[in-house]
Amino acid sequence: MNARIKDYVSQILARLPARPPAVRAATEDPSAVADEIFSILTGREFCYLSRGRTAPYRETTTALLKRDIERGEPVRFYYDIGAGYHASIHPGESGLVFNVGFSELCVLAQIASFCNRVAGIYRAGARFVLVIDNLCGLVTNAIPVDDTLGYCSELRTLIEQTGMHDRVEVLVESEQFDAAGYAIDHGRLAADAAA
């Protein structure tokens, strides 16, 4: 393996599991804490948008953060990471990939970094729910649920192996909804779009 790649992977692995610093003396005001967390979330490390482009989301996001803070609960984030598979990087040569890999490791490392930063200002910290919209994959691309459930099982194993289980959980659409109940009413969708 190339030495630079090996070094990069080592850096990512060093970020796991989340190792929060001691909470610094900070304001206990929920609004101020929510504002600080929003600033972390929209900073360069975690967001590609400029401060100006994130401004329209500040009020709604800080209100949700403040609600969790007032309850003394971890601030909660839902992060949709796809339908439980990856497209091939070699179209025509190989099919879909239903295994977790480097991208999921990078996601967990980024979550660990974010959780560490939040824990430095808010004792209850942050918690992430990784959403796998595998029924969407079934309905839109005919991807079998059994295949995506294998991916979900591997993802949960990776979360355990990296020690992130106390900060990350997985929400899988097919474990929450019946596939028949998820079906799209195409007639109603077309009528709504025409209105």
XYZ file of N, CA, C and O in Angstrom:
780
model
N 0.846 -1.171 0.000
C 0.000 0.000 0.000
C 0.893 1.237 0.000
O 1.882 1.297 0.711
N 0.517 2.220 -0.778
C 1.224 3.482 -0.840
C 1.356 4.063 0.568
O 0.409 4.064 1.354
N 2.530 4.605 0.908
C 2.790 5.114 2.260
C 1.847 6.252 2.631
O 1.405 6.345 3.775
N 1.517 7.117 1.676
C 0.596 8.228 1.976
C -0.801 7.715 2.266
O -1.489 8.231 3.148
N -1.232 6.714 1.526
C -2.553 6.138 1.763
C -2.579 5.452 3.126
O -3.522 5.612 3.908
N -1.528 4.702 3.421
C -1.434 4.019 4.709
C -1.468 5.023 5.859
O -2.142 4.816 6.864
N -0.768 6.134 5.708
C -0.752 7.185 6.725
C -2.145 7.779 6.900
O -2.607 8.017 8.016
N -2.849 8.020 5.785
C -4.195 8.587 5.836
C -5.159 7.635 6.551
O -5.935 8.060 7.407
N -5.088 6.367 6.217
C -5.954 5.379 6.878
C -5.627 5.309 8.373
O -6.529 5.241 9.216
N -4.371 5.385 8.724
C -3.974 5.386 10.139
C -4.555 6.584 10.871
O -5.000 6.471 12.016
N -4.549 7.739 10.215
C -5.128 8.936 10.825
C -6.624 8.762 11.063
O -7.149 9.169 12.100
N -7.303 8.157 10.112
C -8.741 7.927 10.265
C -9.000 6.964 11.417
O -9.859 7.205 12.270
N -8.249 5.879 11.474
C -8.438 4.896 12.540
C -8.142 5.484 13.915
O -8.774 5.107 14.907
N -7.216 6.433 13.972
C -6.865 7.062 15.247
C -8.008 7.904 15.794
O -8.061 8.176 16.992
N -8.941 8.301 14.948
C -10.080 9.108 15.388
C -11.187 8.254 15.999
O -12.160 8.787 16.525
N -11.046 6.944 15.905
C -12.072 6.022 16.396
C -11.568 5.253 17.607
O -10.406 4.856 17.619
N -12.370 4.984 18.602
C -13.702 5.543 18.812
C -13.607 6.986 19.271
O -12.510 7.494 19.509
N -14.769 7.610 19.412
C -14.801 8.994 19.883
C -14.205 9.059 21.277
O -14.555 8.277 22.149
N -13.260 9.944 21.460
C -12.639 10.145 22.767
C -12.855 11.591 23.182
O -12.022 12.447 22.919
N -14.005 11.871 23.795
C -14.306 13.273 24.101
C -13.379 13.858 25.152
O -12.982 13.171 26.096
N -13.023 15.118 24.971
C -12.220 15.801 25.973
C -13.105 16.144 27.168
O -14.324 16.023 27.102
N -12.478 16.576 28.238
C -13.259 17.041 29.379
C -14.063 18.254 28.936
O -13.597 19.072 28.150
N -15.285 18.340 29.437
C -16.135 19.467 29.075
C -15.550 20.733 29.683
O -15.287 20.795 30.876
N -15.294 21.707 28.839
C -14.741 22.966 29.323
C -15.839 23.759 30.021
O -17.016 23.525 29.794
N -15.434 24.694 30.836
C -16.402 25.572 31.484
C -17.059 26.403 30.397
O -16.411 27.199 29.728
N -18.307 26.164 30.174
C -19.029 26.875 29.129
C -20.368 27.326 29.697
O -20.784 26.891 30.759
N -21.014 28.168 28.949
C -22.319 28.622 29.369
C -23.286 27.446 29.472
O -23.157 26.476 28.740
N -24.200 27.523 30.388
C -25.227 26.492 30.521
C -26.487 26.894 29.773
O -27.444 26.144 29.731
N -26.484 28.096 29.191
C -27.646 28.593 28.473
C -27.894 27.734 27.232
O -27.040 27.681 26.340
N -29.053 27.045 27.164
C -29.317 26.159 26.019
C -29.213 26.855 24.658
O -28.733 26.261 23.701
N -29.647 28.099 24.591
C -29.569 28.818 23.310
C -28.123 29.042 22.893
O -27.764 28.871 21.722
N -27.280 29.414 23.848
C -25.869 29.650 23.542
C -25.167 28.353 23.158
O -24.351 28.328 22.226
N -25.482 27.263 23.855
C -24.885 25.967 23.529
C -25.339 25.517 22.141
O -24.536 25.043 21.332
N -26.628 25.696 21.840
C -27.146 25.340 20.514
C -26.439 26.143 19.428
O -26.090 25.602 18.377
N -26.212 27.421 19.675
C -25.496 28.255 18.709
C -24.067 27.761 18.494
O -23.576 27.724 17.361
N -23.397 27.369 19.588
C -22.027 26.847 19.461
C -22.003 25.545 18.660
O -21.115 25.336 17.832
N -22.972 24.673 18.936
C -23.021 23.395 18.205
C -23.302 23.659 16.726
O -22.691 23.029 15.849
N -24.200 24.593 16.426
C -24.465 24.939 15.032
C -23.199 25.454 14.357
O -22.917 25.119 13.204
N -22.415 26.248 15.076
C -21.162 26.762 14.519
C -20.179 25.638 14.224
O -19.474 25.665 13.212
N -20.122 24.639 15.107
C -19.260 23.475 14.854
C -19.752 22.732 13.614
O -18.982 22.406 12.711
N -21.052 22.467 13.577
C -21.663 21.714 12.480
C -21.436 22.381 11.129
O -21.200 21.703 10.130
N -21.479 23.696 11.104
C -21.365 24.414 9.837
C -19.954 24.945 9.580
O -19.741 25.679 8.613
N -19.011 24.559 10.418
C -17.620 24.940 10.207
C -17.002 24.155 9.060
O -17.572 23.171 8.568
N -15.832 24.559 8.645
C -15.174 23.956 7.476
C -14.909 22.466 7.615
O -14.876 21.743 6.626
N -14.687 21.997 8.849
C -14.382 20.580 9.041
C -15.560 19.673 8.686
O -15.376 18.542 8.249
N -16.791 20.175 8.853
C -17.965 19.322 8.690
C -18.944 19.777 7.617
O -19.920 19.082 7.351
N -18.709 20.931 7.014
C -19.695 21.466 6.069
C -18.981 22.196 4.941
O -18.100 23.019 5.194
N -19.390 21.932 3.724
C -18.768 22.591 2.582
C -19.427 23.929 2.259
O -18.893 24.723 1.484
N -20.589 24.206 2.853
C -21.281 25.458 2.581
C -20.630 26.616 3.335
O -20.115 26.435 4.439
N -20.716 27.800 2.775
C -20.208 28.991 3.453
C -21.141 29.351 4.599
O -22.283 28.879 4.667
N -20.671 30.203 5.496
C -21.518 30.656 6.615
C -22.799 31.301 6.096
O -23.868 31.106 6.650
N -22.674 32.065 5.029
C -23.848 32.711 4.444
C -24.867 31.714 3.922
O -26.076 31.920 4.046
N -24.372 30.628 3.335
C -25.282 29.610 2.779
C -25.931 28.760 3.865
O -26.969 28.149 3.629
N -25.321 28.708 5.054
C -25.931 27.939 6.146
C -26.885 28.782 6.987
O -27.686 28.234 7.745
N -26.808 30.093 6.836
C -27.632 31.001 7.650
C -29.131 30.680 7.599
O -29.792 30.721 8.646
N -29.698 30.326 6.443
C -31.139 30.037 6.418
C -31.548 28.831 7.280
O -32.717 28.688 7.622
N -30.596 27.986 7.634
C -30.896 26.791 8.428
C -30.684 26.999 9.925
O -31.034 26.146 10.729
N -30.090 28.133 10.294
C -29.714 28.373 11.703
C -30.908 28.298 12.645
O -30.865 27.587 13.642
N -31.963 29.024 12.378
C -33.082 29.120 13.317
C -33.734 27.757 13.574
O -33.927 27.359 14.724
N -34.047 27.040 12.511
C -34.687 25.726 12.663
C -33.765 24.736 13.357
O -34.178 24.009 14.259
N -32.508 24.721 12.950
C -31.558 23.762 13.516
C -31.286 24.044 14.986
O -31.300 23.130 15.813
N -31.037 25.300 15.325
C -30.749 25.619 16.732
C -31.963 25.362 17.618
O -31.800 24.986 18.775
N -33.179 25.536 17.082
C -34.380 25.223 17.873
C -34.431 23.735 18.205
O -34.761 23.343 19.333
N -34.089 22.889 17.231
C -34.069 21.434 17.473
C -32.960 21.064 18.461
O -33.163 20.236 19.355
N -31.800 21.676 18.294
C -30.697 21.417 19.216
C -31.066 21.861 20.627
O -30.839 21.133 21.608
N -31.655 23.021 20.737
C -32.042 23.577 22.040
C -33.030 22.657 22.751
O -32.948 22.454 23.966
N -33.949 22.074 21.995
C -34.924 21.144 22.588
C -34.213 19.978 23.270
O -34.514 19.625 24.408
N -33.241 19.380 22.595
C -32.486 18.272 23.186
C -31.678 18.742 24.394
O -31.602 18.055 25.413
N -31.068 19.914 24.282
C -30.233 20.452 25.363
C -31.071 20.725 26.604
O -30.663 20.403 27.731
N -32.242 21.308 26.409
C -33.120 21.587 27.559
C -33.543 20.316 28.280
O -33.769 20.326 29.486
N -33.617 19.219 27.558
C -33.961 17.924 28.159
C -32.741 17.225 28.761
O -32.874 16.165 29.370
N -31.553 17.780 28.523
C -30.329 17.157 29.004
C -29.946 15.917 28.228
O -29.168 15.088 28.687
N -30.474 15.786 27.012
C -30.218 14.624 26.158
C -29.121 14.941 25.145
O -28.875 16.108 24.844
N -28.490 13.908 24.601
C -27.549 14.169 23.508
C -28.280 14.848 22.351
O -29.453 14.549 22.102
N -27.608 15.768 21.677
C -28.209 16.346 20.484
C -28.202 15.264 19.414
O -27.237 14.531 19.264
N -29.318 15.145 18.708
C -29.512 14.019 17.793
C -29.481 14.492 16.345
O -30.081 15.494 15.998
N -28.755 13.716 15.527
C -28.657 13.992 14.107
C -29.027 12.735 13.335
O -28.609 11.631 13.698
N -29.796 12.907 12.275
C -30.145 11.819 11.364
C -29.354 12.036 10.085
O -29.393 13.116 9.495
N -28.628 11.007 9.674
C -27.697 11.127 8.555
C -28.004 9.999 7.571
O -27.718 8.834 7.840
N -28.607 10.353 6.440
C -28.969 9.366 5.424
C -27.717 9.031 4.624
O -27.165 9.902 3.948
N -27.284 7.778 4.711
C -26.063 7.394 3.988
C -26.352 6.476 2.801
O -25.444 5.864 2.259
N -27.614 6.417 2.391
C -27.929 5.665 1.186
C -28.866 4.496 1.437
O -29.424 4.334 2.512
N -28.994 3.688 0.404
C -29.985 2.616 0.404
C -29.414 1.245 0.788
O -30.112 0.237 0.698
N -28.168 1.200 1.222
C -27.605 -0.076 1.654
C -26.788 -0.783 0.598
O -26.631 -2.005 0.626
N -26.261 -0.022 -0.338
C -25.386 -0.589 -1.365
C -24.593 0.537 -2.010
O -24.890 1.710 -1.830
N -23.568 0.150 -2.749
C -22.757 1.097 -3.511
C -22.821 0.713 -4.981
O -22.817 -0.479 -5.311
N -22.833 1.718 -5.833
C -22.694 1.448 -7.262
C -21.257 1.015 -7.520
O -20.350 1.371 -6.774
N -21.061 0.284 -8.550
C -19.720 -0.171 -8.916
C -18.876 0.997 -9.418
O -19.378 1.892 -10.094
N -17.604 0.962 -9.094
C -16.697 1.960 -9.678
C -16.169 1.469 -11.027
O -15.408 2.160 -11.689
N -16.602 0.269 -11.407
C -16.247 -0.307 -12.708
C -17.527 -0.765 -13.413
O -17.768 -1.965 -13.557
N -18.369 0.183 -13.874
C -19.621 -0.198 -14.526
C -19.380 -1.150 -15.689
O -18.428 -1.000 -16.446
N -20.227 -2.128 -15.784
C -20.094 -3.117 -16.847
C -19.149 -4.251 -16.508
O -19.209 -5.316 -17.102
N -18.251 -4.021 -15.551
C -17.297 -5.056 -15.150
C -17.715 -5.746 -13.859
O -17.406 -6.903 -13.633
N -18.372 -4.993 -12.977
C -18.824 -5.577 -11.723
C -20.166 -4.948 -11.346
O -20.508 -3.860 -11.816
N -20.900 -5.655 -10.526
C -22.233 -5.201 -10.153
C -22.234 -4.325 -8.910
O -21.196 -3.789 -8.501
N -23.391 -4.221 -8.321
C -23.543 -3.442 -7.099
C -22.765 -4.082 -5.960
O -22.545 -5.290 -5.939
N -22.367 -3.262 -5.006
C -21.589 -3.726 -3.859
C -22.451 -3.591 -2.609
O -22.953 -2.503 -2.313
N -22.617 -4.688 -1.885
C -23.457 -4.710 -0.685
C -22.620 -4.893 0.582
O -23.080 -5.465 1.552
N -21.397 -4.410 0.538
C -20.497 -4.508 1.690
C -20.110 -3.123 2.162
O -20.022 -2.194 1.370
N -19.844 -3.003 3.464
C -19.318 -1.743 3.975
C -17.828 -1.697 3.644
O -17.200 -2.721 3.417
N -17.296 -0.502 3.631
C -15.892 -0.357 3.290
C -15.323 0.942 3.811
O -15.731 1.454 4.858
N -14.406 1.483 3.043
C -13.675 2.670 3.459
C -14.593 3.879 3.647
O -14.391 4.682 4.549
N -15.598 4.027 2.806
C -16.475 5.200 2.924
C -17.221 5.192 4.258
O -17.357 6.235 4.903
N -17.677 4.029 4.706
C -18.365 3.949 5.994
C -17.405 4.223 7.146
O -17.771 4.856 8.138
N -16.164 3.777 7.003
C -15.151 4.076 8.012
C -14.913 5.582 8.091
O -14.801 6.148 9.183
N -14.868 6.247 6.934
C -14.697 7.707 6.912
C -15.887 8.408 7.562
O -15.716 9.395 8.284
N -17.097 7.922 7.300
C -18.294 8.496 7.926
C -18.188 8.400 9.442
O -18.426 9.372 10.165
N -17.811 7.226 9.948
C -17.699 7.043 11.398
C -16.596 7.916 11.989
O -16.744 8.457 13.090
N -15.492 8.077 11.268
C -14.408 8.938 11.762
C -14.859 10.393 11.827
O -14.550 11.106 12.789
N -15.615 10.826 10.846
C -16.113 12.201 10.861
C -17.109 12.388 12.010
O -17.082 13.404 12.706
N -17.961 11.410 12.228
C -18.903 11.478 13.348
C -18.144 11.521 14.667
O -18.490 12.289 15.572
N -17.100 10.710 14.791
C -16.300 10.709 16.019
C -15.693 12.083 16.272
O -15.732 12.587 17.398
N -15.159 12.702 15.228
C -14.581 14.038 15.372
C -15.632 15.046 15.810
O -15.397 15.865 16.699
N -16.788 14.979 15.197
C -17.869 15.903 15.553
C -18.312 15.676 16.995
O -18.473 16.628 17.765
N -18.509 14.425 17.369
C -18.931 14.110 18.743
C -17.901 14.605 19.760
O -18.269 15.104 20.830
N -16.625 14.462 19.447
C -15.577 14.965 20.337
C -15.698 16.472 20.516
O -15.569 16.985 21.628
N -15.907 17.182 19.426
C -16.026 18.642 19.495
C -17.242 19.043 20.318
O -17.172 19.948 21.148
N -18.369 18.393 20.090
C -19.593 18.731 20.832
C -19.432 18.391 22.306
O -19.824 19.170 23.178
N -18.817 17.257 22.608
C -18.632 16.860 24.012
C -17.755 17.855 24.762
O -17.853 17.957 25.988
N -16.942 18.608 24.038
C -16.115 19.622 24.670
C -16.898 20.824 25.171
O -16.406 21.593 25.992
N -18.137 20.977 24.686
C -18.950 22.111 25.128
C -20.275 21.698 25.755
O -20.938 22.501 26.402
N -20.666 20.437 25.558
C -21.963 19.976 26.058
C -21.813 18.556 26.592
O -21.524 17.627 25.840
N -22.002 18.407 27.884
C -21.726 17.145 28.578
C -22.466 15.932 27.979
O -21.908 14.857 27.862
N -23.719 16.102 27.583
C -24.479 14.963 27.032
C -24.011 14.581 25.634
O -24.294 13.485 25.158
N -23.308 15.468 24.960
C -22.715 15.153 23.662
C -23.716 15.059 22.529
O -24.786 15.655 22.565
N -23.341 14.294 21.513
C -24.148 14.137 20.302
C -24.343 12.668 20.000
O -23.531 11.818 20.380
N -25.422 12.378 19.305
C -25.730 11.010 18.892
C -26.212 11.054 17.439
O -26.940 11.955 17.055
N -25.774 10.075 16.668
C -26.151 10.007 15.256
C -26.983 8.771 14.979
O -26.717 7.690 15.524
N -27.962 8.954 14.114
C -28.753 7.847 13.593
C -28.455 7.789 12.096
O -28.771 8.733 11.357
N -27.805 6.719 11.664
C -27.525 6.535 10.241
C -28.757 5.904 9.603
O -29.189 4.827 9.999
N -29.337 6.601 8.648
C -30.559 6.148 7.994
C -30.193 5.408 6.715
O -29.438 5.919 5.882
N -30.736 4.208 6.598
C -30.566 3.409 5.383
C -31.944 3.321 4.731
O -32.842 2.645 5.231
N -32.112 4.009 3.618
C -33.420 4.051 2.954
C -33.531 2.939 1.909
O -33.689 3.174 0.726
N -33.474 1.702 2.435
C -33.459 0.547 1.527
C -34.805 0.285 0.847
O -34.837 -0.328 -0.217
N -35.910 0.759 1.406
C -37.177 0.611 0.685
C -37.214 1.552 -0.512
O -37.793 1.218 -1.545
N -36.585 2.681 -0.375
C -36.444 3.583 -1.522
C -35.644 2.882 -2.620
O -36.003 2.937 -3.795
N -34.566 2.191 -2.230
C -33.775 1.430 -3.187
C -34.583 0.334 -3.859
O -34.438 0.080 -5.056
N -35.472 -0.296 -3.090
C -36.335 -1.344 -3.635
C -37.322 -0.746 -4.635
O -37.462 -1.241 -5.752
N -37.994 0.315 -4.238
C -39.038 0.909 -5.067
C -38.466 1.587 -6.317
O -39.010 1.451 -7.401
N -37.368 2.301 -6.164
C -36.848 3.060 -7.307
C -35.896 2.276 -8.200
O -35.839 2.523 -9.402
N -35.152 1.322 -7.629
C -34.140 0.615 -8.418
C -34.244 -0.906 -8.350
O -33.340 -1.603 -8.818
N -35.309 -1.419 -7.746
C -35.540 -2.864 -7.628
C -34.376 -3.593 -6.948
O -34.009 -4.707 -7.322
N -33.801 -2.956 -5.934
C -32.707 -3.571 -5.182
C -33.323 -4.432 -4.083
O -34.058 -3.919 -3.223
N -33.053 -5.738 -4.067
C -33.673 -6.625 -3.074
C -33.337 -6.240 -1.633
O -32.182 -5.954 -1.299
N -34.361 -6.223 -0.791
C -34.192 -5.869 0.615
C -33.229 -6.828 1.309
O -32.429 -6.405 2.147
N -33.278 -8.116 0.956
C -32.368 -9.072 1.596
C -30.902 -8.689 1.382
O -30.075 -8.852 2.279
N -30.581 -8.171 0.195
C -29.206 -7.749 -0.075
C -28.826 -6.542 0.771
O -27.721 -6.480 1.319
N -29.735 -5.573 0.890
C -29.417 -4.374 1.653
C -29.401 -4.653 3.155
O -28.670 -3.995 3.893
N -30.157 -5.647 3.592
C -30.111 -6.006 5.016
C -28.753 -6.597 5.388
O -28.277 -6.406 6.504
N -28.105 -7.287 4.451
C -26.748 -7.779 4.688
C -25.781 -6.621 4.901
O -24.926 -6.655 5.791
N -25.934 -5.577 4.097
C -25.123 -4.368 4.267
C -25.356 -3.771 5.651
O -24.408 -3.382 6.345
N -26.617 -3.684 6.065
C -26.963 -3.098 7.371
C -26.338 -3.894 8.513
O -25.855 -3.310 9.490
N -26.330 -5.194 8.378
C -25.706 -6.042 9.400
C -24.204 -5.758 9.477
O -23.643 -5.629 10.572
N -23.556 -5.647 8.322
C -22.119 -5.322 8.304
C -21.860 -3.936 8.894
O -20.872 -3.732 9.608
N -22.741 -2.984 8.600
C -22.579 -1.629 9.131
C -22.671 -1.642 10.652
O -21.865 -1.018 11.337
N -23.628 -2.370 11.182
C -23.763 -2.458 12.642
C -22.528 -3.115 13.263
O -22.074 -2.712 14.336
N -21.979 -4.101 12.591
C -20.757 -4.751 13.078
C -19.594 -3.762 13.079
O -18.827 -3.696 14.046
N -19.463 -2.974 12.022
C -18.395 -1.977 11.954
C -18.535 -0.947 13.075
O -17.545 -0.563 13.699
N -19.745 -0.538 13.347
C -19.989 0.423 14.428
C -19.529 -0.166 15.763
O -18.869 0.514 16.557
N -19.834 -1.421 16.008
C -19.379 -2.099 17.237
C -17.855 -2.202 17.261
O -17.218 -1.899 18.267
N -17.274 -2.646 16.153
C -15.820 -2.857 16.096
C -15.023 -1.570 16.294
O -13.911 -1.612 16.806
N -15.594 -0.446 15.884
C -14.892 0.826 16.022
C -15.202 1.512 17.347
O -14.688 2.607 17.606
N -16.020 0.890 18.183
C -16.346 1.470 19.477
C -17.288 2.661 19.404
O -17.367 3.447 20.345
N -18.009 2.786 18.321
C -18.905 3.926 18.141
C -20.352 3.628 18.528
O -21.230 4.471 18.359
N -20.616 2.451 19.058
C -21.985 2.032 19.364
C -22.694 2.919 20.382
O -23.913 2.954 20.419
N -21.937 3.648 21.199
C -22.585 4.529 22.171
C -22.967 5.872 21.562
O -23.637 6.682 22.205
N -22.569 6.125 20.325
C -22.877 7.398 19.662
C -23.559 7.229 18.310
O -24.018 8.205 17.726
N -23.630 6.005 17.799
C -24.182 5.795 16.465
C -25.113 4.590 16.476
O -24.771 3.536 17.017
N -26.289 4.756 15.892
C -27.202 3.643 15.678
C -27.661 3.660 14.229
O -27.438 4.644 13.518
N -28.284 2.591 13.804
C -28.718 2.464 12.418
C -30.234 2.323 12.384
O -30.802 1.499 13.101
N -30.880 3.142 11.562
C -32.313 3.054 11.334
C -32.500 2.593 9.897
O -32.051 3.263 8.958
N -33.142 1.446 9.731
C -33.326 0.839 8.414
C -34.810 0.916 8.054
O -35.657 0.458 8.813
N -35.095 1.519 6.907
C -36.498 1.699 6.500
C -37.294 0.404 6.552
O -38.405 0.379 7.076
N -36.737 -0.671 6.023
C -37.497 -1.924 5.950
C -37.758 -2.530 7.326
O -38.611 -3.405 7.456
N -37.052 -2.073 8.343
C -37.319 -2.527 9.710
C -38.385 -1.663 10.379
O -38.862 -1.993 11.458
N -38.755 -0.570 9.728
C -39.732 0.363 10.275
C -41.072 0.345 9.537
O -42.102 0.645 10.117
N -41.027 0.045 8.238
C -42.211 0.107 7.402
C -42.363 -1.175 6.608
O -41.382 -1.790 6.203
N -43.592 -1.522 6.303
C -43.898 -2.627 5.408
C -43.689 -2.127 3.979
O -44.079 -1.004 3.647
N -43.086 -2.937 3.142
C -42.801 -2.523 1.765
C -44.078 -2.138 1.026
O -44.092 -1.178 0.255
N -45.172 -2.841 1.259
C -46.432 -2.515 0.578
C -46.944 -1.150 1.012
O -47.469 -0.378 0.203
N -46.791 -0.820 2.272
C -47.236 0.473 2.778
C -46.358 1.609 2.316
O -46.756 2.771 2.370
N -45.180 1.283 1.839
C -44.225 2.289 1.392
C -44.439 2.659 -0.075
O -43.956 3.668 -0.537
N -45.181 1.836 -0.792
C -45.349 2.023 -2.229
C -45.830 3.436 -2.558
O -46.634 4.022 -1.840
N -45.352 3.955 -3.643
C -45.686 5.298 -4.086
C -46.987 5.260 -4.882
O -47.163 4.426 -5.766
N -47.886 6.191 -4.559
C -49.116 6.366 -5.327
C -48.760 7.291 -6.495
O -48.809 8.510 -6.373
N -48.399 6.682 -7.627
C -47.911 7.466 -8.766
C -48.975 8.410 -9.314
O -48.656 9.517 -9.752
N -50.258 7.992 -9.289
C -51.328 8.864 -9.761
C -51.438 10.119 -8.915
O -51.540 11.242 -9.433
N -51.412 9.943 -7.606
C -51.498 11.099 -6.697
C -50.243 11.976 -6.822
O -50.345 13.203 -6.822
N -49.102 11.345 -6.980
C -47.854 12.104 -7.132
C -47.925 12.974 -8.400
O -47.571 14.146 -8.377
N -48.426 12.404 -9.494
C -48.538 13.151 -10.753
C -49.537 14.288 -10.611
O -49.303 15.400 -11.083
N -50.658 14.027 -9.922
C -51.670 15.072 -9.721
C -51.116 16.200 -8.850
O -51.345 17.384 -9.135
N -50.385 15.848 -7.788
C -49.784 16.857 -6.922
C -48.756 17.686 -7.687
O -48.668 18.898 -7.484
N -47.987 17.043 -8.542
C -46.953 17.743 -9.301
C -47.579 18.693 -10.315
O -47.044 19.767 -10.595
N -48.745 18.301 -10.878
C -49.424 19.129 -11.881
C -50.107 20.334 -11.245
O -50.338 21.340 -11.903
N -50.448 20.241 -9.957
C -51.198 21.330 -9.290
C -50.373 22.562 -9.068
O -49.233 22.679 -9.121
